[in-house]
Amino acid sequence: MHEPTKEDVYAYALSKTLTKVTSPATVGLYSSCHNRINVILGRMEGYLKQETSRIEEEHGDKSKSCTSPSSITGFFALIGRLLFYRPIWTEENQNHHNIRFIYVDFSAWHFAGSDLLWAGIVIRLLHTMQWSFGKLTLVLYRVAQHDEEEDVLKKKLENKAYDWRSKKICLCPLWLFLIIIIMIPVVFLVVLLTFGSPKPDLETGDEENPSDGQKGVTGLLIAAIGLPAVSGLRFVYSIAKNLIFSEDLNIKSGMDNEKVSSKLGFMDEVRKEMWFLTRFIEFMEVFERRRIRVILKITDLDRCSPKKIIAVLDAINILLSNEDSPFISILAVNPEVLVRKVNFADGIFSKEDRAYALLNSIVTLTFTVPPLSDDSKNRLFKSLIRNSKTRRKDGRRSEGLDKKASSDVSIVEIVLESKKSKPLIDKSPPAPVVNEEDVEELVKKILTSNGRKLNQYMLDDTMSMRRVINSVRVTVIIMKALEKELPQQDYIAAWVVLANEWPCRLSWIIQCVEDAEQRAAIDGKKVADTDESKTLWEVFRESKAELYVMSSQIEELLDQDEDPEMFERFLQVDFPFTIKDLKAFEEITVNLDHSIRKELAQIRGTSRLKDLGWMRDLAPLPITTIIKMSKEDVCEELMRLDYPDKYFDIVRSNNLNGSALVFGDADDLKNLLNMTFGEWATFRLHFLPHLPSRLGPAHKRTPTMLSHPQNQMSRFYAAHHNSSNSSLAKK
């Protein structure tokens, strides 16, 4: 058995967390690589099966074991409960330890041809329920148990020692009443066969007329048989009707008919079906004596059009998020693509309608798959080469393929063996060795050790709090599985809150640290020489001017962050994280969207070529370099560019340091220096790269007033400090 890989660890942590989360829940499984998503989803199913078996072994009780409807006795017991009993909701049967998961695969791309993509989710749920429990079971529940008016009402818990209440007719249990109805004609038949029909005395002229006693007996017999027979025929007709004309066919026909699908009644029918499925699962939970959770895996949504993406997100938020809903939705997408498409959709008028705000209102657990390390990329590349070389002419792989497991090799094997969205995994993956009791005890200590100090930084909504709790559990499991050295307990929860409340600023700090290490490597310095005791607040303070300059380009990213003053207090006073802490948490941080850092890196220009050849001297200086320059640094740079000495005196006399160059007005600077056109063009390209070109279309698209750093800084300050300086921003 091979050692657990990174993908195994991430899937294991996700599976352990899903057994603890409260439904309804939505998990955002984010990665730019769809293959890694497929691998983690496949591994997750294997771990969930192992986890449910372990829970049943730990909490199993012979007197209250799970009743499986798949066996013959279980099937007849289920039929009896459906026909003659109603469940009683108690504290005990609503909090079972045992759990069962039902998996629903919904590839949005397969339903992309329909205008009502969200209705496809309901169809997939209906088909999966029919396959898991049997179509007859659902039909019997619909006919014998389901009441639309009563099921909409909230469940009332009762203090009872039993879980079932018999249906009654005239204070008589239905099953007893049915037995009596069946026994009446049987008794009559036995009496008639035993003693024969009565022979009354016949008078003259009455030979052919039956007596009044015979008429009474016949009428009583017809009444005893006729009324139950009519009710039974009606019941059988309802079952046959629902078996032939199922609700999924009605929904499909409604989707195909534009006149029907555009009406409110069609949406109401779909909503009723979701209520029906919810109540049916609750019934089966009482019967099987275990919790039942339906995991809806939504994949390929980022391949659909923006309108359909928003429709599916609304369906998750509305149809699958009722208080008693047993659904756990896993939104497996590339977040960068999804965000761009949602922001370009029609009807985006307010900040709450934008992609990040919409996802934050839906997702209760953000699970961003960390990127592959350099070693993993190398192994993945080599495994791809091996697989391309070991292909036969008939397209099959040779038996000599090295199947040594690693996170990247697992990806290759699964993708090559199955090109479907669902990977085929026959054997359960190796589970990391993590003690369940240690994890739960540690999570409890982390969430309660420094709660008062940490709670002041949390938002006052339950969705955000649930994200923090779930993320802490995932983080602890990953650290235990990877055998990482655990930092201070309060630091674990604080790091999760930091990533949850200020994702843009934290991503900026991580990018600045990464750029500094890359620059050190370019300059020939050792990365180990980096001062890891430097606090993250110091990193942010040194680069915040650059962040202000580019604030107009990242307004949507900055809108995700909470109060800037609380961020400063968080890092400077209460939780002074260092670069060493950042490196320890970076590999296990799953509640931070990596697409934010990628966009910041693109804007900052980290992909600039190391050597520009003949353009090296004329290449624009980075903003972070310009801001830190003193007036003497500016003079040295001008001397390197062979400018006349007269400009050195102007720089020194007017104190033209880096901040003055970045935040000063370009026209005033040009008049002050009084350069020739060629000198000014070179100076502007080298020292003022943040200003837009005045000669091309870019100038028409981006007005100077909006792009100038001084105005950008004002807009940034106004956006995050309410309207106190709104007049400055308007200027």
XYZ file of C-alpha atoms in Angstrom:
731
model
C 0.000 0.000 0.000
C 1.449 3.332 -1.029
C 1.791 6.347 1.214
C -1.008 8.953 1.198
C -0.392 11.778 -1.269
C -1.316 15.448 -1.035
C -4.537 14.778 -2.946
C -5.297 11.942 -0.526
C -4.779 14.273 2.426
C -6.992 17.007 0.989
C -9.745 14.512 0.098
C -9.479 12.911 3.537
C -9.755 16.278 5.300
C -12.766 17.198 3.186
C -14.494 13.877 3.871
C -13.919 14.137 7.635
C -15.350 17.647 7.614
C -18.448 16.651 5.638
C -19.404 14.193 8.369
C -19.427 17.052 10.878
C -20.981 19.949 8.944
C -24.604 20.852 9.482
C -26.831 20.601 6.443
C -27.684 22.436 4.296
C -24.144 23.353 3.332
C -22.303 24.442 0.212
C -18.636 23.607 -0.299
C -16.644 25.649 -2.779
C -14.019 23.244 -4.153
C -11.745 25.560 -6.125
C -8.885 24.679 -8.434
C -7.705 25.795 -11.853
C -7.044 22.144 -12.750
C -10.208 20.121 -13.383
C -8.240 16.872 -13.190
C -7.206 17.568 -9.603
C -10.830 18.325 -8.743
C -11.911 14.998 -10.220
C -9.213 13.146 -8.295
C -10.185 14.755 -4.982
C -13.900 14.091 -5.555
C -13.193 10.435 -6.344
C -10.903 10.008 -3.345
C -13.456 11.778 -1.147
C -16.144 9.167 -1.912
C -13.792 6.364 -0.897
C -12.896 8.066 2.369
C -16.547 8.819 3.153
C -17.378 5.114 2.815
C -14.577 4.265 5.215
C -15.689 6.998 7.598
C -19.340 5.881 7.669
C -18.257 2.294 8.359
C -16.015 3.458 11.185
C -18.794 5.545 12.738
C -21.242 2.628 12.596
C -18.702 0.367 14.287
C -18.038 2.884 17.055
C -21.657 3.836 17.734
C -23.311 0.587 16.663
C -26.000 -0.884 18.927
C -27.689 -4.213 18.255
C -30.995 -2.991 19.621
C -30.890 0.061 17.348
C -28.948 -1.071 14.326
C -29.573 0.463 10.925
C -32.461 -1.117 9.027
C -31.542 -1.567 5.397
C -34.439 -1.537 2.900
C -32.315 -3.545 0.450
C -32.957 -6.836 2.299
C -36.252 -8.733 1.936
C -37.276 -8.281 5.565
C -36.224 -4.637 5.450
C -38.255 -4.069 2.284
C -41.467 -5.492 3.785
C -40.827 -3.563 7.011
C -40.497 -0.383 4.940
C -43.755 -1.131 3.097
C -45.504 -1.613 6.425
C -44.174 1.687 7.800
C -45.190 3.521 4.639
C -48.741 2.142 4.617
C -49.729 1.977 8.273
C -47.515 4.331 10.319
C -46.316 7.911 10.518
C -42.932 8.962 11.945
C -42.581 10.837 15.217
C -39.858 13.482 15.330
C -37.835 13.147 18.533
C -34.496 14.470 19.739
C -32.992 11.007 19.448
C -33.984 10.176 15.874
C -32.966 13.654 14.703
C -29.414 13.325 16.074
C -28.223 9.877 15.094
C -24.483 9.203 15.106
C -24.622 6.899 12.103
C -24.688 8.547 8.714
C -25.252 7.571 5.092
C -24.181 9.566 2.046
C -25.912 9.565 -1.330
C -23.915 10.997 -4.226
C -25.495 12.947 -7.075
C -23.279 13.828 -10.036
C -24.486 16.919 -11.879
C -22.388 17.987 -14.843
C -23.744 21.391 -15.783
C -22.253 21.055 -19.244
C -24.596 18.143 -20.017
C -27.629 20.360 -19.327
C -26.181 23.490 -20.917
C -28.525 23.192 -23.897
C -31.560 23.910 -21.712
C -32.595 27.412 -20.728
C -33.557 26.110 -17.273
C -30.287 24.632 -16.122
C -31.382 24.755 -12.483
C -34.320 22.433 -13.219
C -31.771 19.834 -14.347
C -30.534 19.669 -10.747
C -33.979 18.575 -9.565
C -34.193 15.944 -12.329
C -30.816 14.500 -11.334
C -31.887 14.409 -7.687
C -35.110 12.579 -8.553
C -33.283 10.007 -10.669
C -30.709 9.386 -7.937
C -33.384 8.981 -5.264
C -35.226 6.472 -7.477
C -32.016 4.542 -8.034
C -31.026 4.592 -4.336
C -34.395 3.770 -2.731
C -36.452 2.348 -5.584
C -39.146 4.010 -7.631
C -41.894 2.041 -5.881
C -40.746 3.329 -2.501
C -40.976 6.957 -3.628
C -44.391 6.370 -5.179
C -45.716 4.696 -2.014
C -44.460 7.595 0.086
C -46.051 10.117 -2.268
C -49.429 8.309 -2.150
C -49.522 7.083 1.469
C -47.473 9.648 3.413
C -46.960 12.905 1.545
C -49.242 15.836 2.404
C -48.212 19.108 0.767
C -49.935 21.330 3.340
C -48.592 19.529 6.411
C -45.082 18.958 5.064
C -44.530 22.677 4.545
C -45.035 23.234 8.274
C -42.024 23.078 10.547
C -41.405 19.795 12.334
C -42.385 19.627 15.994
C -40.214 17.505 18.236
C -42.021 15.271 20.721
C -40.757 13.670 23.896
C -41.580 10.069 23.015
C -39.759 6.793 23.592
C -40.849 5.382 20.226
C -40.433 6.599 16.652
C -43.700 5.589 14.982
C -47.370 6.387 15.409
C -50.027 4.187 13.830
C -52.475 5.698 11.358
C -56.007 5.515 12.722
C -59.547 5.388 11.385
C -62.267 6.048 13.961
C -59.694 5.637 16.755
C -58.808 2.231 15.375
C -55.304 1.518 14.017
C -55.328 1.281 10.259
C -53.637 -2.091 10.216
C -56.223 -3.496 12.669
C -59.062 -1.935 10.716
C -57.748 -3.517 7.520
C -57.518 -6.920 9.226
C -61.108 -6.603 10.438
C -62.308 -5.646 6.971
C -60.538 -8.671 5.506
C -61.792 -11.009 8.219
C -65.479 -10.040 7.856
C -66.010 -11.624 4.393
C -63.822 -14.562 5.413
C -65.979 -15.216 8.478
C -69.154 -14.923 6.414
C -67.753 -17.316 3.840
C -66.760 -19.869 6.515
C -70.185 -19.653 8.151
C -71.955 -20.094 4.837
C -69.819 -23.066 3.867
C -70.176 -24.665 7.284
C -73.841 -24.178 8.084
C -75.237 -23.322 4.692
C -77.641 -20.513 3.920
C -80.753 -20.234 6.147
C -83.976 -21.822 4.799
C -86.956 -19.859 6.074
C -90.528 -21.121 5.915
C -92.112 -20.417 2.551
C -95.676 -19.304 2.348
C -97.937 -19.594 -0.603
C -96.855 -17.287 -3.435
C -93.450 -16.473 -1.874
C -91.362 -19.315 -3.271
C -89.350 -17.151 -5.573
C -88.769 -14.163 -3.228
C -85.829 -14.271 -0.796
C -86.464 -13.488 2.837
C -85.604 -10.162 4.468
C -82.815 -11.899 6.417
C -81.076 -12.978 3.256
C -81.295 -9.452 1.868
C -79.779 -8.037 5.047
C -76.922 -10.514 5.031
C -76.189 -9.818 1.365
C -76.281 -6.055 1.890
C -73.977 -6.250 4.886
C -71.557 -8.410 2.951
C -71.530 -5.973 0.009
C -70.999 -3.037 2.354
C -68.167 -4.797 4.138
C -66.390 -5.644 0.902
C -67.427 -2.789 -1.387
C -66.181 0.278 0.502
C -62.681 -1.109 1.220
C -62.527 -2.416 -2.344
C -63.245 1.055 -3.732
C -60.606 2.612 -1.476
C -58.129 -0.111 -2.445
C -58.792 0.381 -6.149
C -58.309 4.119 -5.745
C -55.029 3.538 -3.919
C -53.796 1.132 -6.617
C -54.818 3.623 -9.333
C -52.790 6.393 -7.666
C -49.744 4.128 -7.459
C -50.033 3.074 -11.102
C -50.510 6.676 -12.196
C -47.387 7.871 -10.347
C -45.344 4.945 -11.615
C -46.233 5.703 -15.233
C -46.392 9.510 -15.118
C -43.534 10.384 -12.772
C -42.690 13.920 -11.691
C -39.389 13.994 -13.554
C -41.331 13.556 -16.803
C -43.581 16.450 -15.832
C -40.569 18.657 -15.151
C -38.962 17.674 -18.450
C -42.134 18.462 -20.368
C -42.370 21.780 -18.552
C -38.777 22.611 -19.490
C -39.480 21.852 -23.150
C -42.604 24.023 -23.196
C -41.637 27.707 -23.041
C -45.177 28.803 -22.143
C -45.212 26.493 -19.136
C -41.633 27.051 -17.968
C -42.017 30.834 -17.985
C -44.953 30.734 -15.577
C -44.713 30.959 -11.819
C -46.638 27.699 -11.441
C -43.800 25.684 -12.947
C -41.274 27.053 -10.468
C -43.713 26.310 -7.669
C -43.985 22.699 -8.846
C -40.198 22.363 -8.779
C -40.102 23.835 -5.285
C -42.734 21.332 -4.137
C -40.625 18.483 -5.506
C -37.693 19.662 -3.414
C -39.941 19.692 -0.341
C -41.124 16.196 -1.223
C -37.547 14.884 -1.473
C -36.615 16.562 1.806
C -39.534 14.986 3.685
C -38.932 11.593 2.111
C -35.298 11.602 3.237
C -36.405 12.587 6.753
C -38.806 9.610 6.737
C -36.017 7.273 5.650
C -33.739 8.664 8.372
C -36.230 7.544 11.017
C -36.645 4.152 9.353
C -32.920 3.454 8.853
C -31.986 5.015 12.218
C -29.198 7.130 10.750
C -28.675 10.510 9.177
C -28.879 10.679 5.397
C -27.009 13.382 3.523
C -27.235 13.946 -0.218
C -23.964 15.226 -1.699
C -24.632 17.088 -4.933
C -21.400 17.382 -6.931
C -21.777 20.263 -9.396
C -19.002 20.188 -11.992
C -18.235 21.976 -15.274
C -20.333 24.972 -14.269
C -17.541 27.333 -15.308
C -17.963 26.092 -18.894
C -21.535 27.415 -19.138
C -22.754 30.879 -20.068
C -22.955 33.577 -17.359
C -26.763 33.556 -17.312
C -26.912 29.827 -16.609
C -24.172 30.036 -13.994
C -26.167 32.582 -12.025
C -29.310 30.442 -12.388
C -27.525 27.450 -10.821
C -26.097 29.571 -8.000
C -29.571 30.938 -7.297
C -30.943 27.391 -7.271
C -28.328 26.400 -4.679
C -29.190 29.449 -2.622
C -32.976 29.012 -2.847
C -33.957 25.415 -3.581
C -31.190 23.601 -1.698
C -30.822 25.848 1.343
C -34.017 25.336 3.317
C -33.572 24.965 7.052
C -34.352 21.229 7.073
C -32.663 20.455 3.778
C -30.364 17.385 3.863
C -28.356 18.514 0.826
C -24.620 19.267 0.765
C -23.651 20.938 -2.498
C -20.055 20.816 -3.730
C -19.363 23.559 -6.246
C -16.268 22.229 -8.050
C -15.116 25.008 -10.378
C -12.236 27.164 -11.493
C -12.923 30.295 -9.427
C -11.099 32.676 -11.749
C -13.241 31.695 -14.746
C -16.433 31.645 -12.704
C -15.856 35.104 -11.246
C -15.130 36.679 -14.624
C -18.247 35.158 -16.203
C -20.571 36.133 -13.364
C -19.341 39.725 -13.408
C -20.096 39.951 -17.129
C -23.644 38.619 -16.717
C -26.732 40.777 -17.186
C -28.436 42.227 -14.146
C -25.300 42.923 -12.091
C -26.196 46.290 -10.606
C -25.028 46.272 -6.985
C -21.987 45.067 -5.105
C -24.032 42.202 -3.635
C -24.709 40.900 -7.151
C -21.023 40.544 -8.024
C -19.306 37.200 -8.078
C -17.378 37.298 -4.814
C -20.318 38.647 -2.808
C -22.653 36.086 -4.379
C -20.312 33.199 -3.563
C -19.776 34.424 0.001
C -23.533 34.422 0.554
C -23.778 30.781 -0.594
C -20.560 28.958 0.322
C -20.242 27.699 3.901
C -16.844 26.039 3.404
C -14.206 27.316 1.015
C -11.758 24.575 0.018
C -9.133 25.881 -2.373
C -6.760 23.141 -3.499
C -3.208 24.403 -2.885
C -1.055 24.558 -6.033
C 1.416 21.825 -6.867
C 4.911 22.225 -5.515
C 7.935 22.245 -7.820
C 8.729 18.615 -6.979
C 5.146 17.567 -7.690
C 5.198 19.385 -11.023
C 8.409 17.579 -11.910
C 6.927 14.167 -11.055
C 3.760 14.989 -12.953
C 5.736 15.958 -16.049
C 7.789 12.758 -15.907
C 4.690 10.610 -15.390
C 3.084 12.198 -18.450
C 6.186 11.327 -20.464
C 6.089 7.723 -19.236
C 2.422 7.358 -20.106
C 2.951 8.748 -23.597
C 5.788 6.274 -24.203
C 4.021 3.188 -22.872
C 0.972 3.397 -25.099
C 0.274 0.445 -27.359
C -0.953 0.713 -30.888
C -4.465 -0.229 -29.773
C -4.499 2.692 -27.344
C -4.031 0.675 -24.143
C -1.286 1.162 -21.639
C 1.343 -1.482 -21.189
C 1.498 -3.492 -18.012
C 4.937 -2.196 -17.237
C 3.702 1.280 -16.412
C 4.994 2.470 -13.110
C 1.975 2.864 -10.872
C 3.787 4.205 -7.901
C 1.349 6.577 -6.299
C 1.966 10.240 -5.979
C -0.419 13.131 -6.184
C 0.472 13.790 -9.793
C 0.664 10.143 -10.922
C -2.785 9.574 -9.466
C -4.060 12.399 -11.618
C -2.554 10.901 -14.757
C -3.823 7.374 -14.114
C -7.365 8.431 -13.354
C -7.631 10.833 -16.270
C -6.273 8.247 -18.719
C -8.537 5.474 -17.429
C -11.691 7.558 -17.490
C -12.412 10.626 -19.537
C -15.690 11.128 -17.748
C -16.077 13.807 -15.151
C -16.351 11.131 -12.448
C -13.119 9.191 -11.892
C -13.368 5.437 -11.580
C -11.804 4.241 -8.341
C -12.254 0.591 -7.520
C -10.234 0.372 -4.337
C -10.437 2.591 -1.314
C -7.485 4.987 -1.123
C -5.079 4.741 1.791
C -6.316 6.833 4.676
C -3.892 9.082 6.566
C -3.425 8.147 10.203
C -5.308 10.801 12.174
C -6.777 10.280 15.630
C -10.426 11.371 15.629
C -10.543 12.224 19.327
C -7.367 14.324 19.134
C -8.767 16.304 16.209
C -12.088 17.049 17.915
C -10.386 17.999 21.173
C -7.936 20.268 19.381
C -10.665 21.949 17.310
C -12.658 22.618 20.465
C -9.635 24.127 22.217
C -8.753 26.281 19.214
C -12.260 27.716 18.900
C -12.579 28.433 22.626
C -9.016 29.306 23.716
C -9.014 32.906 22.534
C -12.592 33.327 21.473
C -13.253 36.716 23.037
C -10.319 38.402 21.331
C -11.024 36.683 18.032
C -14.791 37.215 17.997
C -14.414 40.962 17.658
C -12.927 40.424 14.205
C -15.688 38.115 12.965
C -18.707 39.251 11.021
C -22.096 39.150 12.698
C -23.656 36.633 10.316
C -23.928 32.882 10.771
C -22.644 32.107 7.277
C -19.262 33.676 7.996
C -19.042 31.988 11.404
C -19.806 28.586 9.884
C -17.060 29.150 7.311
C -14.575 29.854 10.097
C -15.572 26.776 12.140
C -15.470 24.446 9.126
C -12.167 25.902 7.897
C -10.556 25.441 11.310
C -11.542 21.759 11.307
C -10.164 21.228 7.791
C -6.926 23.019 8.669
C -6.374 20.913 11.787
C -7.015 17.654 9.910
C -4.579 18.601 7.129
C -1.883 19.590 9.633
C -2.334 16.308 11.499
C -2.300 14.266 8.289
C 0.821 16.013 6.955
C 2.439 15.719 10.403
C 3.086 19.436 10.518
C 4.300 21.101 13.670
C 1.260 22.747 15.210
C 1.659 26.464 15.976
C -0.049 28.223 18.869
C -3.688 27.217 19.161
C -5.054 30.729 18.946
C -2.865 31.400 15.878
C -4.611 28.637 13.899
C -8.042 30.180 14.334
C -6.611 33.668 13.838
C -5.060 32.670 10.506
C -8.379 31.260 9.310
C -10.140 34.488 10.301
C -7.443 36.537 8.555
C -7.956 34.651 5.298
C -11.725 34.816 5.685
C -12.069 38.527 6.503
C -9.201 40.109 4.507
C -8.499 37.806 1.533
C -7.183 40.576 -0.742
C -4.735 42.077 1.716
C -3.464 38.657 2.813
C -3.010 37.610 -0.819
C -1.103 40.843 -1.400
C 1.252 40.121 1.512
C 1.855 36.562 0.276
C 2.609 37.892 -3.210
C 5.033 40.514 -1.881
C 6.934 37.873 0.095
C 7.069 35.615 -2.952
C 8.292 38.467 -5.183
C 11.000 39.331 -2.674
C 12.251 35.738 -2.727
C 12.189 35.678 -6.516
C 14.128 38.942 -6.651
C 16.669 37.517 -4.196
C 17.127 34.499 -6.463
C 17.619 36.778 -9.490
C 20.222 38.814 -7.615
C 22.065 35.635 -6.618
C 21.103 35.704 -2.966
C 20.020 32.665 -0.987
C 16.358 32.394 -0.094
C 17.412 31.098 3.311
C 18.904 34.533 4.020
C 15.403 36.047 4.091
C 14.500 37.514 7.454
C 11.662 35.213 8.534
C 11.188 37.121 11.782
C 9.808 40.082 9.844
C 6.141 40.603 10.640
C 3.452 40.553 7.995
C 2.374 44.024 9.019
C 5.833 45.343 8.194
C 5.585 43.701 4.768
C 2.216 45.328 4.184
C 3.309 48.712 5.486
C 6.271 48.795 3.106
C 4.121 47.963 0.087
C 0.779 49.588 0.890
C 1.595 52.688 -1.172
C 1.937 50.443 -4.213
C -1.385 48.835 -3.339
C -2.977 52.293 -3.197
C -1.616 53.080 -6.642
C -3.226 50.022 -8.213
C -6.429 50.239 -6.149
C -8.539 51.388 -9.109
C -7.713 48.132 -10.912
C -8.578 45.888 -7.952
C -11.662 47.566 -6.531
C -13.646 44.340 -6.634
C -10.903 42.454 -4.787
C -10.618 45.145 -2.131
C -14.376 45.123 -1.639
C -14.038 41.652 -0.107
C -11.923 42.979 2.756
C -13.412 44.259 5.978
C -12.378 47.287 8.038
C -8.755 48.387 7.243
C -8.184 49.693 10.789
C -9.209 46.344 12.246
C -6.777 44.683 9.841
C -3.953 46.873 11.155
C -4.899 46.121 14.741
C -5.175 42.410 13.948
C -1.632 42.093 12.541
C 0.127 44.743 14.562
C -1.351 44.270 18.029
C -3.281 41.050 18.620
C -1.744 38.539 16.203
C 1.698 39.639 14.936
C 2.244 36.896 12.354
C 5.714 36.636 10.828
C 6.997 35.389 7.474
C 7.896 32.138 9.204
C 4.258 31.707 10.232
C 3.152 32.496 6.700
C 5.322 29.738 5.255
C 4.035 27.287 7.857
C 0.391 28.056 7.029
C 0.710 28.553 3.270
C 0.586 24.856 2.383
C -2.488 24.166 4.521
C -4.491 27.317 3.812
C -7.571 26.115 1.949
C -9.997 28.979 2.664
C -8.101 31.528 0.557
C -8.854 31.864 -3.146
C -5.567 31.635 -5.074
C -7.068 33.408 -8.087
C -6.927 36.654 -6.084
C -3.162 36.394 -5.697
C -2.822 35.432 -9.350
C -4.634 38.575 -10.440
C -2.553 40.721 -8.091
C 0.599 39.127 -9.496
C -0.445 39.891 -13.056
C -1.156 43.508 -12.241
C 2.057 43.895 -10.304
C 4.057 42.570 -13.222
C 5.776 39.543 -11.698
C 5.929 37.911 -15.117
C 8.247 40.595 -16.498
C 11.282 39.178 -18.323
C 14.477 39.044 -16.279
C 16.643 40.351 -19.103
C 15.308 42.903 -21.587
C 18.498 43.130 -23.654
C 18.925 46.578 -25.236
C 15.819 47.762 -23.318
C 17.394 47.063 -19.934
C 18.336 50.693 -19.299
C 15.026 52.037 -20.560
C 12.859 49.446 -18.843
C 10.230 50.913 -16.458
C 11.117 50.690 -12.795
C 8.672 48.818 -10.547
C 6.377 51.032 -8.521
C 7.642 49.520 -5.277
C 11.205 50.523 -6.259
C 10.267 54.073 -7.234
C 8.359 54.771 -4.006
C 11.353 53.797 -1.852
C 13.829 55.997 -3.777
C 15.347 59.063 -2.130
C 16.367 62.158 -4.083
C 19.957 60.857 -4.211
C 18.716 57.532 -5.604
C 16.886 59.461 -8.312
C 20.064 61.374 -9.132
C 22.070 58.153 -9.368
C 19.500 56.674 -11.734
C 19.590 59.834 -13.885
C 23.383 59.641 -13.958
C 23.174 56.006 -15.102
C 20.909 57.121 -17.941
C 23.468 59.831 -18.965
C 21.297 62.849 -18.189
C 22.989 66.293 -17.915
C 24.107 67.506 -14.489
C 21.606 70.372 -14.479
C 18.783 67.927 -13.748
C 20.576 66.669 -10.636
C 20.430 70.169 -9.125
C 16.713 70.446 -9.910
C 16.017 67.098 -8.228
C 17.985 68.007 -5.104
C 16.641 71.547 -4.778
C 13.011 70.439 -5.146
C 13.381 67.185 -3.129
C 12.064 65.015 -5.960
C 12.106 61.651 -4.220
C 10.185 58.512 -5.210
C 6.930 59.511 -3.515
C 6.953 62.864 -5.302
C 7.419 61.139 -8.659
C 4.578 58.651 -8.025
C 1.998 60.963 -6.483
C 2.979 64.235 -8.154
C 1.313 65.709 -11.231
C 3.055 64.762 -14.476
C 2.486 68.149 -16.161
C 3.922 70.057 -13.187
C 6.906 67.713 -13.136
C 7.505 68.203 -16.855
C 7.439 72.002 -16.500
C 9.757 71.840 -13.490
C 12.416 69.711 -15.192
C 12.114 71.569 -18.515
C 13.484 68.622 -20.499
C 13.626 68.171 -24.224
C 11.002 65.935 -25.799
C 13.386 62.981 -26.126
C 14.677 63.346 -22.572
C 11.149 63.615 -21.200
C 9.992 60.543 -23.152
C 12.809 58.449 -21.669
C 12.270 59.909 -18.171
C 8.539 59.270 -18.324
C 8.987 55.685 -19.523
C 11.546 54.911 -16.824
C 10.206 56.769 -13.772
C 6.498 57.137 -14.502
C 5.339 53.731 -15.809
C 2.131 53.979 -13.797
C 0.820 56.809 -15.970
C -1.269 55.916 -19.077
C -0.034 56.606 -22.562
C -1.365 59.874 -24.005
C -0.852 58.827 -27.603
C -2.779 55.578 -28.025
C -6.273 54.220 -27.545
C -5.472 53.375 -23.950
C -5.627 57.083 -23.105
C -9.123 57.283 -24.530
C -10.233 54.309 -22.503
C -8.650 55.449 -19.213
C -8.908 59.144 -18.368
C -5.880 60.685 -16.715
C -7.836 61.871 -13.699
C -8.931 58.329 -12.873
C -5.539 56.745 -13.455
C -3.381 59.210 -11.592
C -1.969 57.723 -8.381
C -3.128 60.655 -6.305
C -6.709 60.187 -7.428
C -6.427 56.407 -7.084
C -5.262 56.815 -3.513
C -8.157 59.167 -2.788
C -10.663 56.758 -4.263
C -9.142 53.883 -2.287
C -9.305 55.878 0.946
C -12.861 57.011 0.293
C -14.070 53.506 -0.552
C -12.726 52.030 2.667
C -13.231 54.922 5.076
C -16.871 55.642 4.240
C -17.554 59.120 2.875
C -15.348 61.273 5.090
C -13.001 62.164 2.228
C -15.461 61.804 -0.658
C -14.802 65.361 -1.825
C -11.105 64.577 -2.276
C -11.935 61.535 -4.375
C -14.258 63.548 -6.601
C -11.520 66.136 -7.200
